[in-house]
XYZ file of N, CA and C in Angstrom:
750
model
N -84.591 27.460 -7.980
C -83.363 27.105 -6.939
C -83.959 27.926 -5.474
N -83.166 27.271 -4.574
C -83.717 27.975 -3.382
C -82.468 28.388 -2.810
N -81.768 29.420 -3.179
C -80.841 29.362 -2.832
C -80.723 30.244 -1.011
N -81.398 29.832 -0.312
C -81.870 29.866 1.481
C -81.263 28.345 1.912
N -81.350 27.601 0.360
C -80.810 25.898 0.744
C -79.623 25.655 0.585
N -79.151 24.789 1.604
C -77.643 24.760 1.620
C -77.112 23.733 0.545
N -78.095 22.622 -0.525
C -77.526 21.835 -1.424
C -77.795 22.777 -2.128
N -78.400 23.332 -2.381
C -78.748 24.482 -3.885
C -77.626 25.094 -3.551
N -77.418 25.868 -2.851
C -75.995 27.088 -3.041
C -75.233 26.180 -2.418
N -74.734 25.400 -2.365
C -73.652 24.320 -2.686
C -73.323 24.468 -4.773
N -74.307 23.917 -5.230
C -74.024 23.548 -6.522
C -74.056 24.836 -7.505
N -74.324 25.934 -7.125
C -74.448 27.595 -7.735
C -72.912 28.261 -7.793
N -72.201 27.292 -6.050
C -70.525 28.381 -5.608
C -70.209 26.967 -6.711
N -70.346 25.601 -6.832
C -69.570 25.269 -7.455
C -69.408 25.932 -9.307
N -70.121 25.981 -9.704
C -70.257 26.343 -11.197
C -69.855 27.492 -11.320
N -69.820 28.439 -9.885
C -68.736 29.933 -9.790
C -67.788 29.528 -9.557
N -66.999 28.918 -9.095
C -65.999 28.563 -9.163
C -64.908 27.259 -10.319
N -65.834 26.962 -11.004
C -65.182 26.023 -12.010
C -65.593 27.120 -12.792
N -66.190 28.133 -13.693
C -66.803 29.133 -13.517
C -65.236 30.596 -14.598
N -64.816 30.198 -13.018
C -63.547 31.208 -12.641
C -62.385 31.109 -12.723
N -61.757 29.861 -12.669
C -60.620 29.486 -12.863
C -59.988 29.779 -11.933
N -60.115 30.982 -10.703
C -59.208 30.902 -9.752
C -59.966 31.178 -8.568
N -58.870 31.217 -7.151
C -59.435 31.395 -6.126
C -60.622 32.646 -6.328
N -61.667 32.489 -5.229
C -62.561 33.448 -5.269
C -62.457 33.892 -4.038
N -62.514 34.897 -3.259
C -63.008 35.009 -1.527
C -64.319 34.872 -2.129
N -64.638 35.074 -0.181
C -65.999 34.836 0.127
C -67.002 36.208 -0.242
N -65.273 37.224 0.603
C -66.281 38.703 -0.385
C -67.070 38.336 -1.561
N -66.534 38.154 -2.814
C -66.613 38.515 -4.614
C -67.889 37.454 -4.316
N -67.273 36.479 -3.949
C -68.811 35.485 -3.960
C -69.978 35.539 -3.457
N -70.354 37.060 -2.578
C -71.371 37.615 -2.133
C -71.192 38.335 -3.031
N -70.570 39.035 -4.043
C -70.697 40.163 -4.414
C -71.614 39.978 -5.709
N -71.796 38.804 -5.692
C -72.369 37.755 -7.069
C -73.566 37.706 -7.051
N -74.231 37.810 -6.382
C -75.023 37.459 -5.569
C -76.390 38.934 -5.625
N -77.465 39.491 -5.616
C -78.353 40.531 -5.800
C -78.442 40.567 -3.929
N -78.679 41.875 -3.643
C -78.999 42.373 -2.374
C -80.359 41.445 -2.204
N -81.149 40.948 -2.605
C -82.568 40.782 -1.953
C -82.306 38.656 -2.186
N -81.645 38.545 -3.000
C -81.542 37.072 -2.951
C -80.103 36.562 -2.280
N -79.435 37.304 -2.090
C -77.818 37.166 -1.122
C -77.946 36.092 -0.076
N -77.804 35.135 0.145
C -77.901 34.193 1.258
C -77.370 34.218 2.691
N -78.367 34.381 3.579
C -77.064 34.358 4.490
C -75.547 34.310 4.958
N -74.945 34.422 5.595
C -73.268 33.813 5.691
C -74.146 32.367 6.751
N -74.176 32.225 6.955
C -74.507 30.435 7.718
C -74.748 29.956 6.838
N -75.715 29.708 5.857
C -75.856 29.634 4.953
C -75.136 29.495 4.196
N -73.778 30.351 3.662
C -73.028 29.951 2.373
C -71.486 29.079 3.343
N -72.268 29.387 4.086
C -70.737 29.039 5.515
C -71.149 26.711 4.912
N -72.535 26.548 5.270
C -72.954 25.494 5.327
C -73.055 24.721 4.164
N -72.784 25.614 2.728
C -72.468 25.336 1.428
C -70.960 25.165 1.043
N -70.636 25.957 1.563
C -68.679 25.499 1.317
C -68.501 24.422 2.172
N -69.304 23.764 3.454
C -69.097 22.672 3.569
C -69.455 21.337 2.633
N -70.285 22.133 2.806
C -71.852 20.195 1.541
C -70.864 20.186 0.738
N -70.649 21.754 -0.080
C -69.268 21.518 -1.404
C -68.130 20.607 -1.333
N -67.264 21.008 0.360
C -66.543 20.525 -0.120
C -66.532 18.769 0.096
N -67.361 18.341 1.376
C -68.141 17.017 1.257
C -67.989 15.818 0.467
N -69.092 16.613 -0.897
C -69.108 16.605 -2.005
C -68.286 15.772 -2.921
N -67.631 17.029 -2.864
C -65.844 16.036 -3.683
C -65.252 15.192 -2.666
N -65.715 14.580 -2.245
C -64.693 12.881 -1.393
C -65.146 11.542 -2.203
N -63.462 11.437 -2.914
C -64.323 10.220 -3.577
C -63.502 10.636 -5.015
N -63.964 12.244 -5.584
C -64.095 12.708 -6.296
C -61.880 12.828 -7.064
N -62.068 13.657 -8.424
C -60.549 13.179 -8.790
C -60.189 15.305 -8.197
N -61.346 16.085 -7.829
C -60.726 17.302 -7.551
C -61.173 17.363 -6.124
N -60.923 18.694 -5.503
C -61.588 19.033 -4.294
C -61.486 20.361 -4.064
N -61.856 21.086 -3.212
C -62.195 22.454 -2.778
C -60.480 22.701 -1.768
N -60.788 23.369 -1.947
C -59.033 23.730 -1.601
C -59.299 25.853 -1.123
N -58.858 25.526 0.200
C -59.517 27.426 0.223
C -57.677 27.972 0.927
N -57.035 29.009 0.178
C -55.727 29.253 -0.492
C -55.683 31.036 0.084
N -55.486 31.446 -0.054
C -54.899 32.701 0.814
C -55.553 33.581 0.218
N -55.687 33.432 -1.101
C -56.838 34.409 -1.853
C -58.005 34.197 -2.018
N -58.349 32.785 -1.705
C -60.438 32.228 -1.635
C -60.423 30.755 -2.056
N -61.010 29.735 -1.992
C -61.874 28.943 -2.750
C -61.633 28.717 -3.796
N -61.069 27.378 -4.693
C -61.096 26.798 -5.881
C -61.070 25.291 -5.568
N -61.666 25.467 -7.221
C -61.769 23.995 -7.474
C -60.779 23.600 -8.389
N -60.048 22.049 -7.812
C -58.747 21.924 -8.664
C -58.139 20.250 -8.026
N -57.206 19.890 -9.232
C -57.277 18.579 -9.148
C -56.604 17.950 -8.140
N -56.598 17.049 -7.817
C -56.121 16.263 -6.408
C -54.758 16.074 -7.330
N -53.668 16.397 -5.768
C -52.512 16.049 -6.523
C -51.659 14.767 -6.922
N -53.096 14.099 -6.245
C -51.886 12.330 -6.770
C -52.199 11.842 -8.532
N -53.309 13.231 -8.899
C -53.267 12.559 -9.936
C -52.140 13.454 -11.629
N -51.830 14.791 -10.605
C -50.945 15.185 -11.373
C -50.049 14.765 -12.635
N -48.958 13.978 -12.271
C -48.113 13.080 -12.719
C -48.887 12.798 -14.565
N -50.054 12.678 -14.295
C -51.299 11.638 -15.349
C -51.301 13.370 -15.998
N -52.236 13.957 -15.136
C -52.672 14.943 -15.648
C -52.101 16.285 -17.197
N -50.645 16.251 -15.966
C -49.833 16.641 -17.291
C -49.308 16.424 -18.250
N -49.704 15.657 -18.581
C -49.023 14.869 -19.415
C -50.435 15.751 -20.991
N -51.395 15.938 -20.365
C -52.296 16.715 -21.386
C -51.527 18.210 -22.264
N -50.281 18.352 -21.041
C -49.513 19.938 -22.627
C -48.700 19.377 -22.842
N -48.489 19.048 -24.150
C -46.503 18.786 -24.715
C -45.452 19.200 -24.584
N -45.944 20.323 -23.869
C -44.342 20.866 -23.510
C -44.108 20.021 -22.403
N -42.313 19.523 -21.872
C -42.507 19.582 -20.676
C -42.422 20.885 -19.729
N -42.833 19.821 -18.696
C -42.121 21.333 -17.560
C -40.676 21.866 -17.556
N -40.606 23.424 -17.503
C -39.112 23.483 -16.844
C -38.439 22.974 -16.189
N -37.140 22.709 -15.503
C -37.372 22.738 -14.081
C -36.753 24.004 -13.219
N -36.960 24.297 -11.809
C -36.704 25.466 -11.973
C -34.795 25.464 -10.914
N -34.169 26.024 -11.176
C -32.577 25.805 -10.091
C -32.347 25.953 -8.563
N -31.820 25.038 -8.326
C -31.228 24.758 -7.161
C -30.694 26.265 -5.952
N -30.408 27.333 -7.131
C -30.606 28.484 -6.533
C -31.575 29.526 -6.642
N -32.561 29.216 -7.784
C -33.953 29.815 -7.512
C -34.650 29.395 -6.159
N -34.596 28.190 -5.601
C -35.745 27.317 -5.132
C -35.134 27.653 -3.784
N -33.194 28.086 -3.909
C -32.821 28.312 -2.214
C -33.284 29.289 -1.706
N -33.229 30.633 -2.806
C -33.576 32.159 -2.469
C -35.143 32.169 -2.621
N -35.690 31.144 -3.086
C -37.145 31.525 -3.061
C -37.490 30.569 -1.143
N -36.862 29.750 -0.915
C -37.340 29.236 0.601
C -36.966 30.723 1.356
N -35.779 31.459 1.354
C -34.628 31.909 2.325
C -35.603 32.763 2.568
N -36.529 34.007 1.296
C -37.277 34.334 1.397
C -38.128 34.378 2.191
N -39.203 33.008 1.605
C -40.493 33.033 2.349
C -40.026 32.391 4.249
N -38.476 32.239 4.607
C -39.046 31.639 6.489
C -38.242 32.938 7.075
N -37.496 33.726 6.039
C -36.767 34.614 6.838
C -37.791 36.129 6.168
N -38.326 36.187 5.732
C -39.006 37.545 4.932
C -39.475 38.355 6.745
N -39.508 39.948 6.073
C -38.767 40.053 5.222
C -37.198 40.762 5.297
N -36.828 40.256 3.737
C -35.011 40.196 3.959
C -34.831 40.921 2.804
N -33.783 41.400 2.734
C -33.073 41.734 1.622
C -31.431 41.004 0.869
N -31.464 41.215 -0.353
C -30.540 40.381 -1.022
C -29.363 40.136 -0.536
N -28.735 41.225 0.135
C -27.751 41.273 0.798
C -27.270 39.841 2.122
N -28.818 39.550 2.768
C -28.955 39.346 3.858
C -29.214 37.536 2.946
N -29.644 37.581 2.506
C -29.954 36.712 1.381
C -28.218 36.375 1.138
N -27.609 36.504 -0.004
C -26.285 36.215 -0.292
C -25.549 36.245 1.163
N -25.615 36.533 2.407
C -24.813 35.837 3.776
C -25.045 34.731 3.980
N -26.574 34.655 3.362
C -26.950 32.676 3.783
C -26.508 31.903 2.987
N -26.248 32.211 1.587
C -26.126 31.098 0.888
C -24.688 31.166 0.112
N -23.818 31.748 0.279
C -22.183 32.646 0.690
C -22.444 33.053 -1.024
N -23.208 33.062 -1.466
C -22.605 33.718 -3.413
C -23.724 35.216 -3.482
N -23.613 35.254 -4.257
C -24.207 36.481 -5.192
C -25.221 35.977 -5.913
N -26.412 37.113 -5.358
C -28.157 37.124 -5.978
C -28.216 36.716 -7.449
N -27.851 35.910 -8.136
C -28.204 36.385 -9.669
C -29.604 37.272 -10.137
N -28.596 38.527 -10.449
C -30.764 39.719 -10.820
C -31.647 38.984 -11.351
N -30.985 37.885 -12.761
C -32.069 37.682 -12.921
C -32.912 36.195 -12.385
N -32.802 35.393 -11.084
C -33.767 34.913 -9.754
C -34.588 36.248 -9.405
N -34.371 37.121 -8.643
C -34.804 38.374 -8.047
C -36.488 39.059 -9.839
N -35.279 39.283 -10.794
C -36.192 39.187 -11.940
C -38.086 38.505 -12.409
N -37.186 36.855 -11.882
C -38.290 36.040 -11.982
C -38.904 35.686 -11.188
N -38.861 36.027 -9.861
C -39.747 35.604 -8.900
C -40.912 36.492 -8.504
N -40.050 38.071 -9.051
C -40.780 39.456 -9.073
C -41.971 39.135 -10.358
N -41.571 38.952 -11.272
C -42.299 38.661 -12.818
C -43.510 37.473 -12.077
N -43.091 36.299 -11.680
C -44.476 35.477 -10.935
C -45.453 36.364 -10.367
N -44.290 36.926 -9.323
C -45.583 37.585 -8.762
C -45.558 37.207 -7.347
N -44.929 35.923 -7.087
C -44.626 35.500 -5.892
C -44.010 36.452 -5.032
N -43.155 37.319 -5.391
C -42.556 38.143 -4.071
C -42.789 39.263 -4.904
N -42.220 40.240 -3.478
C -42.053 41.868 -3.321
C -41.900 42.810 -3.121
N -41.535 43.762 -3.029
C -41.156 44.716 -1.710
C -41.452 45.297 -0.593
N -41.246 45.048 0.366
C -42.532 45.683 1.140
C -41.796 46.712 2.336
N -40.688 47.639 1.647
C -40.334 47.934 2.605
C -38.122 47.906 1.994
N -38.122 49.603 2.532
C -36.150 49.834 2.659
C -36.061 49.889 4.172
N -34.792 48.526 3.966
C -33.906 48.887 5.592
C -33.344 50.122 5.647
N -33.466 50.652 6.759
C -32.716 51.638 6.882
C -30.969 51.847 7.798
N -30.417 51.005 6.666
C -29.116 50.951 6.385
C -28.792 52.119 5.120
N -27.243 52.313 5.033
C -26.568 53.007 4.242
C -27.110 51.546 2.591
N -27.483 52.833 1.656
C -28.362 52.646 0.490
C -28.933 51.773 0.604
N -30.109 51.596 1.705
C -30.917 51.513 2.043
C -32.203 50.208 0.830
N -31.589 49.491 1.146
C -31.814 48.325 0.269
C -32.946 47.548 0.329
N -33.675 47.139 -0.573
C -35.166 46.406 -1.232
C -35.574 45.557 0.421
N -36.581 45.432 0.882
C -37.284 43.965 2.024
C -37.597 44.148 0.916
N -37.280 42.006 0.311
C -38.519 41.429 0.326
C -39.402 40.441 0.449
N -40.611 39.849 -0.165
C -41.683 39.608 1.173
C -42.437 38.648 0.191
N -42.630 37.190 0.573
C -43.504 36.714 -0.108
C -44.863 37.524 -1.049
N -45.685 36.673 -1.510
C -47.124 37.552 -1.756
C -48.089 36.531 -1.501
N -49.565 36.598 -1.999
C -50.568 35.876 -1.708
C -50.617 35.081 -3.039
N -50.331 35.962 -3.611
C -49.821 34.516 -4.910
C -48.678 33.456 -4.645
N -48.018 34.019 -4.425
C -47.292 32.800 -3.898
C -47.128 31.521 -3.428
N -48.647 32.426 -2.203
C -49.252 30.473 -1.036
C -50.224 30.300 -2.180
N -50.556 30.928 -3.247
C -51.923 30.800 -4.164
C -51.144 29.588 -4.508
N -49.987 29.573 -5.400
C -49.946 28.829 -6.451
C -48.327 27.678 -5.958
N -48.900 27.800 -4.203
C -48.038 26.392 -3.466
C -49.171 25.799 -2.214
N -50.204 26.226 -3.200
C -51.331 25.739 -2.489
C -51.189 26.086 -0.357
N -51.326 27.140 -0.015
C -50.919 27.127 0.758
C -52.288 28.616 1.023
N -52.600 28.396 2.718
C -54.012 29.130 3.005
C -53.280 30.480 3.678
N -52.366 30.262 4.469
C -50.852 31.273 5.200
C -49.427 30.515 5.129
N -48.889 31.844 5.908
C -47.003 31.103 5.689
C -47.322 30.187 6.946
N -48.623 30.299 8.041
C -48.455 29.250 9.215
C -48.229 27.426 8.626
N -48.820 27.452 7.420
C -48.624 25.991 6.506
C -47.514 25.838 5.737
N -46.495 26.502 5.776
C -45.291 26.529 5.507
C -44.806 24.966 6.097
N -44.207 23.852 5.603
C -43.510 23.169 6.951
C -41.880 23.352 7.212
N -42.660 22.880 8.386
C -41.314 22.860 10.047
C -39.906 22.883 8.394
N -39.340 23.216 9.024
C -37.724 23.243 8.394
C -37.771 21.703 9.217
N -37.466 21.536 10.030
C -37.526 20.522 10.326
C -37.762 19.078 9.375
N -38.754 19.068 9.045
C -39.548 18.124 8.177
C -38.664 18.133 6.993
N -38.328 19.610 6.039
C -37.449 19.584 4.863
C -36.075 19.045 5.379
N -35.912 19.177 6.177
C -34.598 18.202 6.362
C -34.081 16.824 6.374
N -35.769 16.501 7.722
C -35.583 14.938 7.472
C -35.930 14.075 6.055
N -37.180 15.274 5.017
C -36.934 14.043 3.978
C -35.380 14.371 2.825
N -34.791 15.064 2.756
C -33.317 15.376 2.463
C -33.202 14.223 2.284
N -32.988 13.474 0.747
C -32.100 12.641 -0.126
C -30.313 12.591 0.422
N -29.612 12.012 -0.310
C -27.804 12.435 0.209
C -27.764 13.482 0.092
N -26.618 14.377 0.744
C -25.403 15.628 0.476
C -25.635 16.237 -1.303
N -26.546 17.214 -1.621
C -26.490 17.707 -3.122
C -24.797 18.098 -3.408
N -24.620 18.085 -4.439
C -23.684 18.858 -5.317
C -23.668 19.896 -5.430
N -22.340 20.956 -4.849
C -21.875 22.261 -4.767
C -22.650 22.897 -5.974
N -22.651 22.363 -7.647
C -23.284 22.933 -8.783
C -24.589 23.465 -8.381
N -24.681 25.233 -8.908
C -25.909 25.441 -8.580
C -27.164 24.338 -9.792
N -26.735 23.993 -10.818
C -27.781 23.436 -11.277
C -27.532 22.302 -10.299
N -27.309 21.613 -9.695
C -27.742 20.408 -8.944
C -28.448 19.304 -8.814
N -29.256 18.278 -8.629
C -30.454 17.824 -8.452
C -30.777 18.961 -7.507
N -32.114 18.743 -7.127
C -32.994 19.414 -6.201
C -33.640 18.378 -5.221
N -34.106 18.437 -4.208
C -34.499 17.489 -3.562
C -36.256 17.532 -4.518
N -36.638 16.131 -4.145
C -38.304 16.248 -5.231
C -39.103 17.245 -4.848
N -39.326 17.359 -3.019
C -40.088 17.859 -1.797
C -40.317 19.297 -3.210
N -39.197 19.441 -3.053
C -39.324 21.348 -3.336
C -39.648 20.892 -5.169
N -38.941 20.272 -5.949
C -38.910 20.924 -7.253
C -40.433 20.401 -7.978
N -41.147 20.001 -6.552
C -42.578 19.615 -6.983
C -42.998 20.993 -6.918
N -42.445 21.336 -5.712
C -43.417 22.926 -6.091
C -42.996 23.756 -7.439
N -42.151 23.741 -7.953
C -42.177 24.354 -8.839
C -42.997 23.658 -10.382
N -44.009 24.852 -11.610
C -44.670 24.484 -12.553
C -44.006 24.708 -13.747
N -45.168 24.543 -14.689
C -44.433 25.006 -16.157
C -43.678 25.728 -16.878
N -43.442 26.734 -15.318
C -43.321 28.931 -16.155
C -41.459 28.408 -16.096
N -40.923 29.007 -17.209
C -39.463 29.010 -17.067
C -39.735 30.274 -16.331
N -37.497 29.824 -15.650
C -36.989 31.203 -15.292
C -35.852 31.550 -16.694
N -35.676 32.498 -16.713
C -34.961 32.951 -17.990
C -33.381 32.942 -17.586
N -32.507 32.515 -17.548
C -31.130 32.952 -18.038
C -30.924 33.353 -16.152
N -31.576 32.514 -15.537
C -31.035 32.444 -13.817
C -29.953 31.589 -14.152
N -29.513 30.934 -15.000
C -28.415 29.428 -14.667
C -27.275 29.526 -15.054
N -26.513 31.469 -14.978
C -25.534 31.911 -14.878
C -24.183 32.049 -14.139
N -25.030 31.939 -12.551
C -24.550 31.992 -11.529
C -23.414 31.392 -11.379
N -22.834 31.510 -10.607
C -21.018 30.760 -10.584
C -21.019 30.494 -9.364
N -21.159 29.928 -8.313
C -20.860 29.798 -6.904
C -19.418 29.865 -6.267
N -20.062 30.354 -5.197
C -17.819 30.908 -5.128
C -17.924 29.326 -4.220
N -18.740 29.921 -2.406
C -18.342 28.725 -0.817
C -19.681 28.734 -1.432
N -20.242 28.157 -1.845
C -21.904 28.058 -1.693
C -22.451 26.774 -0.565
N -23.508 27.677 0.445
C -23.354 26.545 1.593
C -24.096 25.322 0.979
N -24.120 23.920 1.567
C -25.278 22.942 1.644
C -26.170 23.161 1.393
N -27.123 22.336 0.951
C -28.918 22.774 1.121
C -29.618 23.118 2.485
N -28.371 20.845 3.045
C -28.491 21.139 4.861
C -28.592 22.572 5.855
N -26.464 22.922 4.735
C -26.678 24.092 5.664
C -27.763 25.077 5.859
N -28.194 25.045 4.431
C -28.940 26.183 4.823
C -30.000 25.926 5.474
N -30.687 25.094 5.313
C -32.363 24.836 6.465
C -31.544 24.577 7.913
N -29.945 24.393 8.399
C -30.346 24.998 9.594
C -29.953 25.954 10.042
N -30.006 26.401 9.140
C -29.284 28.444 8.664
C -31.049 28.772 9.536
N -31.948 27.995 8.533
C -32.919 28.752 8.324
C -33.979 28.609 9.376
N -33.683 27.531 9.371
C -33.981 26.786 11.673
C -34.383 28.005 12.928
N -32.611 28.139 12.133
C -33.613 28.909 14.126
C -33.697 30.470 13.475
N -34.476 30.994 12.561
C -35.007 31.788 11.838
C -36.299 31.949 12.398
N -37.191 30.215 12.081
C -38.224 29.872 11.136
C -39.453 30.850 13.183
N -38.980 30.227 14.209
C -40.043 30.615 15.854
C -40.237 32.525 15.163
N -39.815 33.470 13.975
C -39.483 34.800 14.151
C -40.589 34.909 12.979
N -40.603 34.017 13.035
C -41.800 33.656 11.295
C -42.896 34.494 11.229
N -43.147 35.731 10.417
C -44.736 35.944 10.401
C -45.843 35.309 9.355
N -47.531 35.163 10.114
C -48.012 33.955 9.628
C -49.238 35.678 8.944
N -48.899 36.473 9.204
C -50.275 37.401 8.328
C -49.548 38.294 7.875
N -49.803 38.720 6.820
C -49.511 39.987 5.470
C -49.725 41.212 6.601
N -50.498 41.614 7.496
C -50.458 42.802 8.346
C -49.309 42.820 8.583
N -50.072 41.568 9.589
C -48.441 41.761 11.147
C -47.035 42.303 10.014
N -47.224 41.635 9.109
C -45.584 41.400 8.553
C -45.524 43.366 7.960
N -46.475 43.826 7.406
C -46.572 44.733 7.055
C -46.887 46.516 7.887
N -47.053 46.179 9.069
C -47.226 46.747 10.801
C -45.038 46.187 10.658
N -44.473 46.038 10.961
C -43.255 45.376 11.446
C -42.589 46.165 10.086
N -42.674 46.245 9.129
C -42.201 46.986 8.313
C -42.042 48.850 8.635
N -43.625 48.929 9.039
C -43.539 50.331 8.703
C -42.545 50.178 10.575
N -42.999 50.069 12.077
C -41.852 50.362 13.009
C -40.946 51.008 12.269
N -40.351 49.885 11.644
C -39.436 49.764 11.085
C -38.463 50.935 10.384
N -38.942 51.237 9.542
C -39.318 52.704 9.078
C -39.230 54.022 9.919
N -40.385 53.446 10.394
C -40.712 54.519 11.789
C -39.136 55.127 12.704
N -38.787 54.577 13.153
C -37.370 54.631 13.985
C -36.682 54.234 13.497
N -36.285 54.458 12.139
C -35.290 54.249 11.621
C -34.401 55.837 11.224
């Protein structure tokens, strides 16, 4: 095998990605080669380009997400591929999806700030579930009485939802346009299909016990978020820098 030949290298990268079962960064892929045999970066890039093109017309695609590259089944086949698993995927509650959306679009955000927008207390199991999924993490503490924790999304969140960066989150106006008829106020009311599609087979334990008080409608939530979108952080380093600045001046 000639590793300086992009076509040969593309096949080898394909083998790496199929065997790994998770995204691999360019740095990690480089490390898989001994120094004398390591291809030039431009050859590597060309190989990835060829690999991506070779997936055209296939059931899978090469996708770059937050933590690297992976080979994955195309979304169009998901309804059928899902039948491979006998256990029926469990649905996330509307409360969890709203909380996750607030964190994604307004990060870093505290639990109290989430409650101010939603108009209802955040069930502790929702935060627990998101933390266990490694979709959110504590990035600092607000310099106010009580020093509440500030939450932000993780690269695992981006990977799970097939995103390379926060810039790829759908614009809030798009979510609002896609929303069907107004939702019920109950916590377990039907979730818009485009949001529910984001959820996988993982279960949310005990997060259904939250009783809404004067919970905002999902449309109202999107209107609230729309005003926040302009300041959305698109890079985790930028987000970390802001948190450090806030703590230093607090």
